[in-house]
Short mmCIF file of C-alpha atoms in Angstrom, two decimals:
data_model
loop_
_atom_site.label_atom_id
_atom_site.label_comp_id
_atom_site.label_asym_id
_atom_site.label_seq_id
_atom_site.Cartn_x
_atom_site.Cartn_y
_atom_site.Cartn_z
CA UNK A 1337 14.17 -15.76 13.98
CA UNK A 1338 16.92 -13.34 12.83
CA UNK A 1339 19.37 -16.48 12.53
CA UNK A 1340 16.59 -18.07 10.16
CA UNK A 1341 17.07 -14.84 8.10
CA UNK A 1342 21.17 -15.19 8.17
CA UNK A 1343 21.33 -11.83 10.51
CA UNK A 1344 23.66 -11.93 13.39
CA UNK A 1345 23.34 -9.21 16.25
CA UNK A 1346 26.05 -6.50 15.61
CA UNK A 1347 28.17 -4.39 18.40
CA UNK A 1348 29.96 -1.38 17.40
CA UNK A 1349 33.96 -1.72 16.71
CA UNK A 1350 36.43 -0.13 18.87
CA UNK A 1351 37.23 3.56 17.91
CA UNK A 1352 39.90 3.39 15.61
CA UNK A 1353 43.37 5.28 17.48
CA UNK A 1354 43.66 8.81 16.99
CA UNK A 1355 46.47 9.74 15.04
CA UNK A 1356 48.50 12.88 14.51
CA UNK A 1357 48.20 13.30 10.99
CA UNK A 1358 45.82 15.79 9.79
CA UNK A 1359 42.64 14.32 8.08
CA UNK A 1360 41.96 15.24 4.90
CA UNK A 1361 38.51 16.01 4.01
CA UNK A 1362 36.88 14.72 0.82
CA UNK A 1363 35.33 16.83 -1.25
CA UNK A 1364 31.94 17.18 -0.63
CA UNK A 1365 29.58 13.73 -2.64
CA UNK A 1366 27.42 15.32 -5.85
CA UNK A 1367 23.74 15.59 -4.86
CA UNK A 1368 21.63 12.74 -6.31
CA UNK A 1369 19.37 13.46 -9.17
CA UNK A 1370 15.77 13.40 -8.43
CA UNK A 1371 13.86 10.38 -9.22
CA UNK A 1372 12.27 10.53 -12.33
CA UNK A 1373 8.56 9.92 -12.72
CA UNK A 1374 7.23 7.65 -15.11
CA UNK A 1375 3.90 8.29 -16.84
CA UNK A 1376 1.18 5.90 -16.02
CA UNK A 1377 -0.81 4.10 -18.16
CA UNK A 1378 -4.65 5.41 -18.04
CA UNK A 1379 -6.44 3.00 -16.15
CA UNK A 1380 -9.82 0.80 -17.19
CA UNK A 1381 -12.72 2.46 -16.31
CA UNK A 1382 -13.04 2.56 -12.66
CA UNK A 1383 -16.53 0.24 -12.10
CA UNK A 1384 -17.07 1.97 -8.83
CA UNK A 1385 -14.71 0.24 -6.46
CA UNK A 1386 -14.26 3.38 -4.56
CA UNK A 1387 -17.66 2.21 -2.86
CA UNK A 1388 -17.27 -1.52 -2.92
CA UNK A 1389 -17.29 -3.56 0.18
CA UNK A 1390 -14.49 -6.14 0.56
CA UNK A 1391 -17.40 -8.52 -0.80
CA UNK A 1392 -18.15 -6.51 -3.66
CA UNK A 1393 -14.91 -6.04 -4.03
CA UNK A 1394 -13.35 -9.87 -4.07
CA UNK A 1395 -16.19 -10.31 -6.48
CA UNK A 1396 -15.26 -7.74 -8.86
CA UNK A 1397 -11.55 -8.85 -8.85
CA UNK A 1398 -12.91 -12.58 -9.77
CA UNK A 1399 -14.89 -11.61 -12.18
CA UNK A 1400 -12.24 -9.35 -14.11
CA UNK A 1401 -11.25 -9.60 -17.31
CA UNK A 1402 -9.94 -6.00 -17.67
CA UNK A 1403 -6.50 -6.90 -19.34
CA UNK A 1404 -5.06 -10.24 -21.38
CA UNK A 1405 -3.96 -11.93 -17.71
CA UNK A 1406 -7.19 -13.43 -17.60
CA UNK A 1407 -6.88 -15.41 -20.49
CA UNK A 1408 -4.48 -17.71 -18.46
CA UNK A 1409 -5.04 -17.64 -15.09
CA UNK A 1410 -6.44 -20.42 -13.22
CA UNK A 1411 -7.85 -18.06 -11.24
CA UNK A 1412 -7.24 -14.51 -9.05
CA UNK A 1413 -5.25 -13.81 -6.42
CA UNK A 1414 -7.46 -11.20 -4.28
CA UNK A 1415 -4.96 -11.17 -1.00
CA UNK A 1416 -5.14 -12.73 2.55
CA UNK A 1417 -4.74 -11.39 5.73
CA UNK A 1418 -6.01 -9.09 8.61
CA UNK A 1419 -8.18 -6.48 7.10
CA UNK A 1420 -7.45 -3.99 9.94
CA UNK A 1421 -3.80 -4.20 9.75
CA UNK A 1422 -0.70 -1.81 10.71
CA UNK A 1423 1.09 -3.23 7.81
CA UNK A 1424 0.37 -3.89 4.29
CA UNK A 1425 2.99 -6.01 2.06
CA UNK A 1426 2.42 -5.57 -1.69
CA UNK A 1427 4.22 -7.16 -4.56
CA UNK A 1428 4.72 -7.67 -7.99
CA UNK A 1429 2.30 -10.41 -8.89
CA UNK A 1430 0.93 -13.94 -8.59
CA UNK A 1431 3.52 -16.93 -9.69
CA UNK A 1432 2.89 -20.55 -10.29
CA UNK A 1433 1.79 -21.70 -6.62
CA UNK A 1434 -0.12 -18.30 -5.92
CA UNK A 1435 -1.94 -19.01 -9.37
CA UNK A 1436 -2.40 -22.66 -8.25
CA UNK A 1437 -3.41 -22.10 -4.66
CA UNK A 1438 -5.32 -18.55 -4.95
CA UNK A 1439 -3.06 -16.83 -2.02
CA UNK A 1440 -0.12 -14.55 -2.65
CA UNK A 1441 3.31 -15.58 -1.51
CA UNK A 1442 3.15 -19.08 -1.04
CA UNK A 1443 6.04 -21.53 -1.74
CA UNK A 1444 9.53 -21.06 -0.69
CA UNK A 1445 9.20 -17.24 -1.14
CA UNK A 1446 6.50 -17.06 0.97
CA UNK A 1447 7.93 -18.81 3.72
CA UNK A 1448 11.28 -16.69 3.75
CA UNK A 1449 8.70 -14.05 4.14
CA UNK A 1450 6.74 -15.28 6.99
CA UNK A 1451 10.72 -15.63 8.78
CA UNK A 1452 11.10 -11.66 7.80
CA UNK A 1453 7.59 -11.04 9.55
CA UNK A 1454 8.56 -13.01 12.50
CA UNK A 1455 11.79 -11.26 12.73
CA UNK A 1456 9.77 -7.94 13.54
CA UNK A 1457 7.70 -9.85 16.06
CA UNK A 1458 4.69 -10.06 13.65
CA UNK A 1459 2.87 -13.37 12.26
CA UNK A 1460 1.38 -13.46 8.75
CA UNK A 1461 -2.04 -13.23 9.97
CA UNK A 1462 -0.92 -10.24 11.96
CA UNK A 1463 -0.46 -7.94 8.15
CA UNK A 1464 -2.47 -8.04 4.91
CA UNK A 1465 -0.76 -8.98 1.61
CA UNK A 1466 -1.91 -8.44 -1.90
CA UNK A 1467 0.32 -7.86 -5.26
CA UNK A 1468 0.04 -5.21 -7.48
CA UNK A 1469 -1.64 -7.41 -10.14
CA UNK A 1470 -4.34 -9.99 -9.51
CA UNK A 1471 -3.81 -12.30 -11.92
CA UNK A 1472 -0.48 -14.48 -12.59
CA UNK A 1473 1.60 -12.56 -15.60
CA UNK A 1474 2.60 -15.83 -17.96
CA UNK A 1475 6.38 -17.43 -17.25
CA UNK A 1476 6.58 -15.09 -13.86
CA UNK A 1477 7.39 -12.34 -16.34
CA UNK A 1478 6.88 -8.30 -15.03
CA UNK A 1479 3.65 -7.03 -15.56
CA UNK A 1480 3.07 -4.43 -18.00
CA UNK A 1481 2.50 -1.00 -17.53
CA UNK A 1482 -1.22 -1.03 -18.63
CA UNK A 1483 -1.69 -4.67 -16.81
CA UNK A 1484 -1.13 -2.72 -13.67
CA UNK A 1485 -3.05 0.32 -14.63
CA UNK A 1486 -6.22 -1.87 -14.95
CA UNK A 1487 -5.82 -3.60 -11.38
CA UNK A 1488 -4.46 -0.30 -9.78
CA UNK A 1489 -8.40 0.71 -8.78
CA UNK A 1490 -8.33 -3.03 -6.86
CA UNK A 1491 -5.41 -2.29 -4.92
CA UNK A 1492 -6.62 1.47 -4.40
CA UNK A 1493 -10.07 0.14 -3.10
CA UNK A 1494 -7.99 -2.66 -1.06
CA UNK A 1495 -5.25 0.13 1.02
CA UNK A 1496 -8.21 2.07 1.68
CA UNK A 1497 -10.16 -0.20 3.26
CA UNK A 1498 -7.36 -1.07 5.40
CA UNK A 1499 -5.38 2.32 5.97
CA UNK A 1500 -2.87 0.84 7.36
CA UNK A 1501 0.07 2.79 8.76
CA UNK A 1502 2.79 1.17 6.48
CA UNK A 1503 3.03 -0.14 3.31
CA UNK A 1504 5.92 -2.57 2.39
CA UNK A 1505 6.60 -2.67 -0.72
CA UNK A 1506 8.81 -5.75 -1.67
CA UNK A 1507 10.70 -5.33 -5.09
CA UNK A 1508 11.45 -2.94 -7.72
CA UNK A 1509 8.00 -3.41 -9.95
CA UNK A 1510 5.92 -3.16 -6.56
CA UNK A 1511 7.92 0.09 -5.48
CA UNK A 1512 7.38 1.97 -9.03
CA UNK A 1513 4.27 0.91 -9.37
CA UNK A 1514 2.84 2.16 -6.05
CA UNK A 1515 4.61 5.26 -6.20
CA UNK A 1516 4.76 6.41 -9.75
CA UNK A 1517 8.87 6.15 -10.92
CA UNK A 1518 11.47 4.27 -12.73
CA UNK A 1519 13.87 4.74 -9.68
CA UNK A 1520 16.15 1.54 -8.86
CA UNK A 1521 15.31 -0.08 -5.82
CA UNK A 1522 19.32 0.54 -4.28
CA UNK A 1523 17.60 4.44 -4.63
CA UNK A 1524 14.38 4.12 -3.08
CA UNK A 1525 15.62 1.77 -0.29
CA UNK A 1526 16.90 3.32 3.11
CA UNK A 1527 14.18 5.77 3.21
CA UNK A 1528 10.20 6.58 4.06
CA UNK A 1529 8.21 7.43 0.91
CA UNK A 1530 4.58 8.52 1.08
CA UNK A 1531 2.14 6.68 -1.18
CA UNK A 1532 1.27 9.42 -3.64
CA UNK A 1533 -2.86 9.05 -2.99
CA UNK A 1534 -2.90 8.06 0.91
CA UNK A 1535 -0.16 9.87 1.72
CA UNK A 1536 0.83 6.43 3.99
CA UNK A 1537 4.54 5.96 4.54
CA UNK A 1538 5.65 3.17 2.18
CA UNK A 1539 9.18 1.66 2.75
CA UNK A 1540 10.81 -0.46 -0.12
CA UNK A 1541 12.61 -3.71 0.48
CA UNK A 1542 13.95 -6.24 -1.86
CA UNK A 1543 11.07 -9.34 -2.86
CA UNK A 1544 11.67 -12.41 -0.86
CA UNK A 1545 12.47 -14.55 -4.10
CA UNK A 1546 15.23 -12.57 -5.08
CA UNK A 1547 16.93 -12.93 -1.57
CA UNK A 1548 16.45 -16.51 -2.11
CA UNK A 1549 18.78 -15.76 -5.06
CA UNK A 1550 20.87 -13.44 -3.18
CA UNK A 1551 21.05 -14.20 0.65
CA UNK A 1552 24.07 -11.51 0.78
CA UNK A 1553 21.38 -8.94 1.36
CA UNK A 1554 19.04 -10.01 4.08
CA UNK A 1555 21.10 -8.20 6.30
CA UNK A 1556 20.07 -5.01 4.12
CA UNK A 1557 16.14 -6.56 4.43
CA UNK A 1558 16.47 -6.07 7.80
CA UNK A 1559 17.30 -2.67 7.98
CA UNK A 1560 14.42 -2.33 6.02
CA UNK A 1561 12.39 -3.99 8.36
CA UNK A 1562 13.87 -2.28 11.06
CA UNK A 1563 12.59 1.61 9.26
CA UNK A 1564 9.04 -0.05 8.69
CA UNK A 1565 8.89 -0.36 12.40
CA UNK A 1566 10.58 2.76 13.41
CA UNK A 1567 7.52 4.17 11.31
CA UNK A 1568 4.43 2.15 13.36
CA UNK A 1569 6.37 2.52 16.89
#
């Protein structure tokens, strides 16, 4: 499974030789600035989903029209998966096949993740896996700030009804989104964050379409992986 992802098993080097000459130390790395919050959009109206059932709640999502996304879906992407899960993968949004099919990381990105998941001993049915937006943004674009805003009390409703014990969040708009900055993802990776509401570790991970793009950096995926499950051991 870790061949499928392009990650070979590494064993340390041999010490380098000591050597007589003195070792100069360098001078000490500037700390990094803090990550700077972004404001967030005010959200729609919550219509109650604190209280909603996963019924009410799949119903609710379907029957949005909350922001101009539903104007050209074909229809919503609500999220699949086991509904008591340890882990919860969230991403950006619906593209063409998810739009098409209903289901959120289907095509080829969706099977590079299933190979990440099976990496970490875990199936797709094993997690749960919803995007930050519901409906497909048009050309695969970002969503907007306020696009999210109006589907953040569907995700909200969804994490709490599953409390799982880590959220992955794959890619840069899924990682701001969820926890409220305009931080790159090089300075949010490599580290547990704690969703801002649940207080539930989140760990942040490049999106499986851009290592389709960039297969250089599965290696870094996995270390990613590798935290998330340090985190549910």
């Amino acid at each position: 499974m870790l061949n499928a992802m392009g990650i070979t098993v590494w064993v340390p080097r041999d010490a380098a030789p000591a050597t007589a000459e003195p070792v100069v130390e360098p001078p000490p790395a500037p700390a990094p600035k803090a990550a700077q919050v972004k404001p967030s959009p005010a959200p729609a109206p919550d219509p109650g989903t604190a209280t909603m059932t996963w019924a009410a709640l799949e119903a609710a999502v379907a029957q949005c029209t909350a922001c101009r996304l539903h104007a050209t879906r074909t229809q919503t992407v609500f999220g699949v998966g086991n509904r008591s899960a340890e882990w919860m993968i969230i991403g950006e949004g619906p593209g063409y096949e998810e739009d098409k099919r209903g289901e959120p990381f289907v095509g080829p990105a969706g099977k590079l993740l299933n190979a990440m998941l099976q990496a970490t001993g875990r199936a797709r049915e094993d997690v749960y896996i919803a995007n930050v937006v519901k409906c497909r943004p048009p050309e695969n674009r970002n969503p907007q700030p306020d696009e999210a805003a109006r589907c953040e009390p569907f995700l909200a409703r969804q994490i709490a009804l599953i409390r799982p014990k880590v959220i992955l969040a794959v890619g840069k708009v899924a990682a701001n989104n969820l926890l409220g900055t305009e931080a790159s993802l090089a300075r949010l990776r490599g580290k547990v964050h704690r969703h801002p509401k649940f207080d539930i570790p989140i760990v942040v991970t490049y999106h499986p379409a851009y290592l389709l793009r960039q297969p250089q950096d599965k290696r870094k995926s996995w270390m990613d992986l590798k935290l998330a499950m340090e985190v549910t051991a």
